[in-house]
Amino acid sequence: MSPTTENWLKIAFVAFTLASVYFGSLWARERRQEGMEFALKSFFICLWAATLYLTMILGETVTEINGELVFWGRYIDWVVTTPLLLLDLGVLAGLRPKLIAGIMGADVFMIVTGLVADLVSSPVNYLWYTISTGAFIALIISLFTEFTASAEIRRRQGEKRIFHLFTTLRNLLTITWSGYPIVWILGAEGFRLIDTGFETVLYALLDITAKIVFGYILTRHIGVLAKATETLDAAVQDYMDGADQR
Ligand code: RET
């Protein structure tokens, strides 16, 4: 591992450790307030990321394959944390639980096929990259169709602040998440236009924005979020009532 790679893994590890302390203490202080499960989720997301960064620093989730270092710990991080980030956005939009679950499933598919792309050699890796990107595009489309339509309903019900928070986080998510397939294809896994050190820097910055900045904006609006939880509870109740009739 080059010094740049190692240093940036450490920078990300420290950032996620501090962020998990921040979100964890926020939750501990105000855990009886409605909407605080978002802080708890951000705590877990950052703790998980810090743990996986630690395993990469220690070389436990890094393996040399075909003469190239594969940081597979990243995928173990993403496969757990990205569905949780989508869950946040789905709850905020007031999306039906069934759809949230479907989107989380598509996301897991995207990460697992991305891992396969990283493990196999060229040119088959590009096949898996394309499959993963297909899932990614479908996911982004769903954010701008189903998620947004659902959030629109809330806006019409007078919940303007929730709608505004939703669009801010949806746009942040779309921009940061789009960075990942770009870094991947430019880096050691694809065309090798950037070296592993620079790739580590870019992934660290993307991870920090997608998890810490996202979680910070989200938890700063706990009051708005309490309302989002109420609506989801009502949707779950409706769903359960429907199931009762069957
Ligand atoms: C890969 C490579 C294959 C094609 C695609 C990818 C997308 C990855 C994404 C990752 C998001 C990670 C986040 C992490 C934590 O905060 C697997 C790089 C489409 C979108 C948000």
Short mmCIF file of C-alpha atoms and ligand atoms in Angstrom, two decimals:
data_model
loop_
_atom_site.label_atom_id
_atom_site.label_comp_id
_atom_site.label_asym_id
_atom_site.label_seq_id
_atom_site.Cartn_x
_atom_site.Cartn_y
_atom_site.Cartn_z
CA MET A 1 0.00 0.00 0.00
CA SER A 2 1.34 3.46 -0.90
CA PRO A 3 1.61 6.14 1.85
CA THR A 4 -1.23 8.12 0.24
CA THR A 5 -3.49 5.07 0.29
CA GLU A 6 -2.66 4.29 3.89
CA ASN A 7 -3.01 7.89 5.09
CA TRP A 8 -6.39 8.38 3.46
CA LEU A 9 -7.73 5.12 4.82
CA LYS A 10 -6.70 6.45 8.23
CA ILE A 11 -8.25 9.89 7.63
CA ALA A 12 -11.56 8.24 6.69
CA PHE A 13 -11.34 5.93 9.70
CA VAL A 14 -10.90 8.89 12.07
CA ALA A 15 -13.68 10.88 10.35
CA PHE A 16 -16.14 7.99 10.68
CA THR A 17 -15.15 7.27 14.27
CA LEU A 18 -15.75 10.92 15.24
CA ALA A 19 -19.01 11.01 13.28
CA SER A 20 -20.29 7.89 15.02
CA VAL A 21 -19.48 9.47 18.40
CA TYR A 22 -21.37 12.59 17.28
CA PHE A 23 -24.49 10.76 16.03
CA GLY A 24 -24.37 8.30 18.94
CA SER A 25 -24.29 11.03 21.57
CA LEU A 26 -26.99 12.97 19.74
CA TRP A 27 -29.21 9.90 19.97
CA ALA A 28 -28.29 9.18 23.61
CA ARG A 29 -29.12 12.74 24.65
CA GLU A 30 -32.47 12.97 22.91
CA ARG A 31 -33.47 9.38 22.36
CA ARG A 32 -37.03 9.89 23.62
CA GLN A 33 -37.73 12.45 20.93
CA GLU A 34 -39.69 11.21 17.92
CA GLY A 35 -37.54 10.88 14.81
CA MET A 36 -34.38 10.07 16.74
CA GLU A 37 -34.08 6.67 15.08
CA PHE A 38 -32.53 8.59 12.17
CA ALA A 39 -29.64 9.60 14.46
CA LEU A 40 -29.30 6.03 15.65
CA LYS A 41 -29.17 4.82 12.05
CA SER A 42 -26.51 7.41 11.15
CA PHE A 43 -24.55 6.26 14.20
CA PHE A 44 -24.62 2.67 13.01
CA ILE A 45 -23.80 3.62 9.38
CA CYS A 46 -20.70 5.56 10.51
CA LEU A 47 -19.64 2.89 13.00
CA TRP A 48 -19.88 0.25 10.30
CA ALA A 49 -17.85 2.37 7.87
CA ALA A 50 -15.19 3.06 10.54
CA THR A 51 -14.94 -0.67 11.27
CA LEU A 52 -14.48 -1.59 7.62
CA TYR A 53 -11.90 1.18 7.12
CA LEU A 54 -10.01 -0.28 10.09
CA THR A 55 -10.01 -3.74 8.50
CA MET A 56 -8.61 -2.21 5.29
CA ILE A 57 -5.88 -0.33 7.22
CA LEU A 58 -4.93 -3.64 8.87
CA GLY A 59 -4.96 -5.36 5.48
CA GLU A 60 -7.62 -7.84 6.53
CA THR A 61 -10.08 -7.00 3.76
CA VAL A 62 -7.50 -6.26 1.05
CA THR A 63 -6.34 -9.07 -1.25
CA GLU A 64 -3.98 -9.12 -4.19
CA ILE A 65 -5.73 -10.54 -7.24
CA ASN A 66 -4.04 -10.66 -10.68
CA GLY A 67 -1.25 -8.39 -9.37
CA GLU A 68 -3.75 -5.72 -8.27
CA LEU A 69 -4.89 -4.89 -4.73
CA VAL A 70 -8.62 -5.43 -4.31
CA PHE A 71 -10.13 -3.49 -1.39
CA TRP A 72 -13.13 -5.78 -0.97
CA GLY A 73 -13.84 -4.37 2.50
CA ARG A 74 -15.47 -1.43 0.69
CA TYR A 75 -18.23 -3.67 -0.62
CA ILE A 76 -18.87 -5.11 2.87
CA ASP A 77 -19.26 -1.50 4.01
CA TRP A 78 -21.53 -0.48 1.10
CA VAL A 79 -23.74 -3.57 1.08
CA VAL A 80 -24.88 -2.70 4.62
CA THR A 81 -24.80 1.10 4.59
CA THR A 82 -26.26 2.00 1.18
CA PRO A 83 -29.60 0.20 1.78
CA LEU A 84 -29.88 2.08 5.09
CA LEU A 85 -29.30 5.44 3.35
CA LEU A 86 -32.07 4.58 0.87
CA LEU A 87 -34.29 3.58 3.78
CA ASP A 88 -33.80 7.09 5.23
CA LEU A 89 -34.85 8.67 1.96
CA GLY A 90 -37.79 6.30 1.50
CA VAL A 91 -39.16 7.04 4.97
CA LEU A 92 -38.75 10.74 4.33
CA ALA A 93 -40.66 10.49 1.04
CA GLY A 94 -43.38 8.45 2.79
CA LEU A 95 -42.88 5.71 0.21
CA ARG A 96 -44.79 2.45 0.71
CA PRO A 97 -42.75 -0.08 2.75
CA LYS A 98 -42.98 -2.71 -0.01
CA LEU A 99 -41.35 -0.33 -2.47
CA ILE A 100 -38.66 0.72 -0.01
CA ALA A 101 -37.81 -2.96 0.46
CA GLY A 102 -37.67 -3.50 -3.33
CA ILE A 103 -35.32 -0.56 -3.81
CA MET A 104 -33.06 -1.80 -1.01
CA GLY A 105 -32.95 -5.18 -2.75
CA ALA A 106 -31.94 -3.60 -6.06
CA ASP A 107 -29.22 -1.70 -4.23
CA VAL A 108 -27.79 -4.90 -2.67
CA PHE A 109 -27.80 -6.42 -6.17
CA MET A 110 -25.85 -3.39 -7.46
CA ILE A 111 -23.15 -3.72 -4.77
CA VAL A 112 -22.80 -7.51 -5.04
CA THR A 113 -22.47 -7.41 -8.84
CA GLY A 114 -19.98 -4.53 -8.40
CA LEU A 115 -17.90 -6.78 -6.13
CA VAL A 116 -18.00 -9.55 -8.74
CA ALA A 117 -16.79 -7.01 -11.33
CA ASP A 118 -13.85 -6.18 -9.05
CA LEU A 119 -12.89 -9.84 -8.48
CA VAL A 120 -12.91 -11.09 -12.08
CA SER A 121 -10.46 -10.02 -14.75
CA SER A 122 -10.89 -8.05 -17.97
CA PRO A 123 -12.97 -8.17 -20.16
CA VAL A 124 -15.62 -10.06 -18.10
CA ASN A 125 -15.34 -7.38 -15.40
CA TYR A 126 -16.93 -4.89 -17.81
CA LEU A 127 -19.92 -7.18 -18.21
CA TRP A 128 -20.51 -7.17 -14.45
CA TYR A 129 -19.81 -3.44 -14.30
CA THR A 130 -22.55 -2.88 -16.91
CA ILE A 131 -25.00 -5.11 -15.00
CA SER A 132 -24.27 -3.21 -11.77
CA THR A 133 -24.63 0.14 -13.54
CA GLY A 134 -28.00 -0.99 -14.92
CA ALA A 135 -29.22 -1.49 -11.35
CA PHE A 136 -27.76 1.89 -10.38
CA ILE A 137 -29.59 3.69 -13.20
CA ALA A 138 -32.87 1.95 -12.29
CA LEU A 139 -32.34 3.02 -8.70
CA ILE A 140 -31.75 6.68 -9.60
CA ILE A 141 -34.79 6.66 -11.90
CA SER A 142 -36.91 5.37 -9.01
CA LEU A 143 -35.71 8.26 -6.85
CA PHE A 144 -36.97 10.76 -9.43
CA THR A 145 -40.23 8.93 -10.13
CA GLU A 146 -41.72 6.86 -7.27
CA PHE A 147 -39.86 8.55 -4.40
CA THR A 148 -40.49 12.05 -5.74
CA ALA A 149 -44.17 11.34 -6.53
CA SER A 150 -44.62 10.11 -2.99
CA ALA A 151 -42.89 13.18 -1.54
CA GLU A 152 -45.05 15.36 -3.82
CA ILE A 153 -48.16 13.99 -2.09
CA ARG A 154 -46.73 15.09 1.22
CA ARG A 155 -46.07 18.54 -0.18
CA ARG A 156 -49.68 18.80 -1.31
CA GLN A 157 -50.73 17.80 2.20
CA GLY A 158 -48.93 20.90 3.40
CA GLU A 159 -45.67 19.27 4.52
CA LYS A 160 -43.47 21.63 2.53
CA ARG A 161 -40.45 21.26 4.81
CA ILE A 162 -40.37 17.49 4.41
CA PHE A 163 -40.57 17.88 0.63
CA HIS A 164 -37.74 20.39 0.65
CA LEU A 165 -35.55 18.18 2.87
CA PHE A 166 -36.34 15.23 0.62
CA THR A 167 -35.29 17.01 -2.59
CA THR A 168 -32.08 18.32 -0.98
CA LEU A 169 -31.07 14.83 0.19
CA ARG A 170 -32.20 13.17 -3.05
CA ASN A 171 -30.01 15.54 -5.08
CA LEU A 172 -27.05 15.12 -2.72
CA LEU A 173 -27.42 11.35 -2.94
CA THR A 174 -27.67 11.36 -6.75
CA ILE A 175 -24.56 13.51 -7.18
CA THR A 176 -22.35 11.67 -4.66
CA TRP A 177 -23.44 8.16 -5.61
CA SER A 178 -22.76 8.91 -9.30
CA GLY A 179 -19.13 9.50 -8.35
CA TYR A 180 -18.60 5.83 -7.41
CA PRO A 181 -19.01 4.15 -10.82
CA ILE A 182 -16.87 6.97 -12.32
CA VAL A 183 -14.01 6.46 -9.83
CA TRP A 184 -14.30 2.69 -10.29
CA ILE A 185 -13.97 2.81 -14.09
CA LEU A 186 -11.07 5.31 -13.97
CA GLY A 187 -9.23 3.39 -11.26
CA ALA A 188 -7.30 0.13 -10.91
CA GLU A 189 -10.48 -1.92 -11.53
CA GLY A 190 -11.07 -0.35 -14.96
CA PHE A 191 -8.98 1.82 -17.29
CA ARG A 192 -6.17 2.56 -14.74
CA LEU A 193 -6.17 6.30 -15.50
CA ILE A 194 -5.77 7.15 -11.81
CA ASP A 195 -3.55 5.38 -9.29
CA THR A 196 -4.71 3.58 -6.17
CA GLY A 197 -3.65 6.45 -3.89
CA PHE A 198 -5.80 9.00 -5.71
CA GLU A 199 -8.64 6.49 -5.94
CA THR A 200 -8.53 6.08 -2.14
CA VAL A 201 -8.71 9.87 -1.70
CA LEU A 202 -11.75 10.12 -3.98
CA TYR A 203 -13.58 7.19 -2.35
CA ALA A 204 -12.87 8.66 1.12
CA LEU A 205 -14.32 12.05 0.11
CA LEU A 206 -17.35 10.44 -1.53
CA ASP A 207 -17.94 8.19 1.51
CA ILE A 208 -17.71 11.15 3.89
CA THR A 209 -20.22 13.18 1.84
CA ALA A 210 -22.62 10.28 1.24
CA LYS A 211 -22.70 9.25 4.90
CA ILE A 212 -21.59 12.06 7.24
CA VAL A 213 -22.82 15.15 5.36
CA PHE A 214 -26.05 13.31 4.45
CA GLY A 215 -26.59 12.20 8.08
CA TYR A 216 -25.78 15.67 9.40
CA ILE A 217 -28.36 17.40 7.18
CA LEU A 218 -30.89 14.70 8.06
CA THR A 219 -30.45 14.87 11.83
CA ARG A 220 -30.43 18.68 11.82
CA HIS A 221 -34.09 18.45 10.83
CA ILE A 222 -35.31 16.03 13.49
CA GLY A 223 -38.51 18.06 14.04
CA VAL A 224 -39.47 17.60 10.38
CA LEU A 225 -38.51 13.95 10.61
CA ALA A 226 -40.83 13.17 13.50
CA LYS A 227 -43.65 13.89 11.08
CA ALA A 228 -42.13 11.57 8.45
CA THR A 229 -42.13 8.70 10.95
CA GLU A 230 -45.80 9.26 11.77
CA THR A 231 -46.75 8.98 8.11
CA LEU A 232 -44.75 5.79 7.67
CA ASP A 233 -46.38 4.28 10.74
CA ALA A 234 -49.77 5.09 9.22
CA ALA A 235 -48.72 3.50 5.91
CA VAL A 236 -47.53 0.35 7.68
CA GLN A 237 -50.81 0.24 9.56
CA ASP A 238 -52.80 0.55 6.31
CA TYR A 239 -50.71 -2.19 4.82
CA MET A 240 -51.28 -4.46 7.80
CA ASP A 241 -55.02 -3.76 7.72
CA GLY A 242 -55.04 -4.79 4.07
CA ALA A 243 -53.20 -8.00 4.96
CA ASP A 244 -55.81 -8.73 7.64
CA GLN A 245 -58.59 -8.71 5.08
CA ARG A 246 -56.93 -11.34 2.91
C1 RET B 1 -19.68 0.19 -8.29
C2 RET B 1 -19.00 -0.49 -9.49
C3 RET B 1 -19.91 -1.10 -10.44
C4 RET B 1 -20.90 -0.10 -10.98
C5 RET B 1 -21.52 0.74 -9.93
C6 RET B 1 -20.96 0.90 -8.67
C7 RET B 1 -21.70 1.77 -7.73
C8 RET B 1 -21.46 1.98 -6.46
C9 RET B 1 -22.15 2.88 -5.60
C10 RET B 1 -21.71 2.97 -4.33
C11 RET B 1 -22.19 3.81 -3.32
C12 RET B 1 -21.61 3.83 -2.16
C13 RET B 1 -21.94 4.65 -1.05
C14 RET B 1 -21.21 4.43 0.06
C15 RET B 1 -21.30 4.98 1.31
O1 RET B 1 -21.59 5.97 1.75
C16 RET B 1 -19.97 -0.89 -7.27
C17 RET B 1 -18.63 1.16 -7.76
C18 RET B 1 -22.80 1.45 -10.32
C19 RET B 1 -23.26 3.72 -6.09
C20 RET B 1 -22.98 5.67 -1.11
#
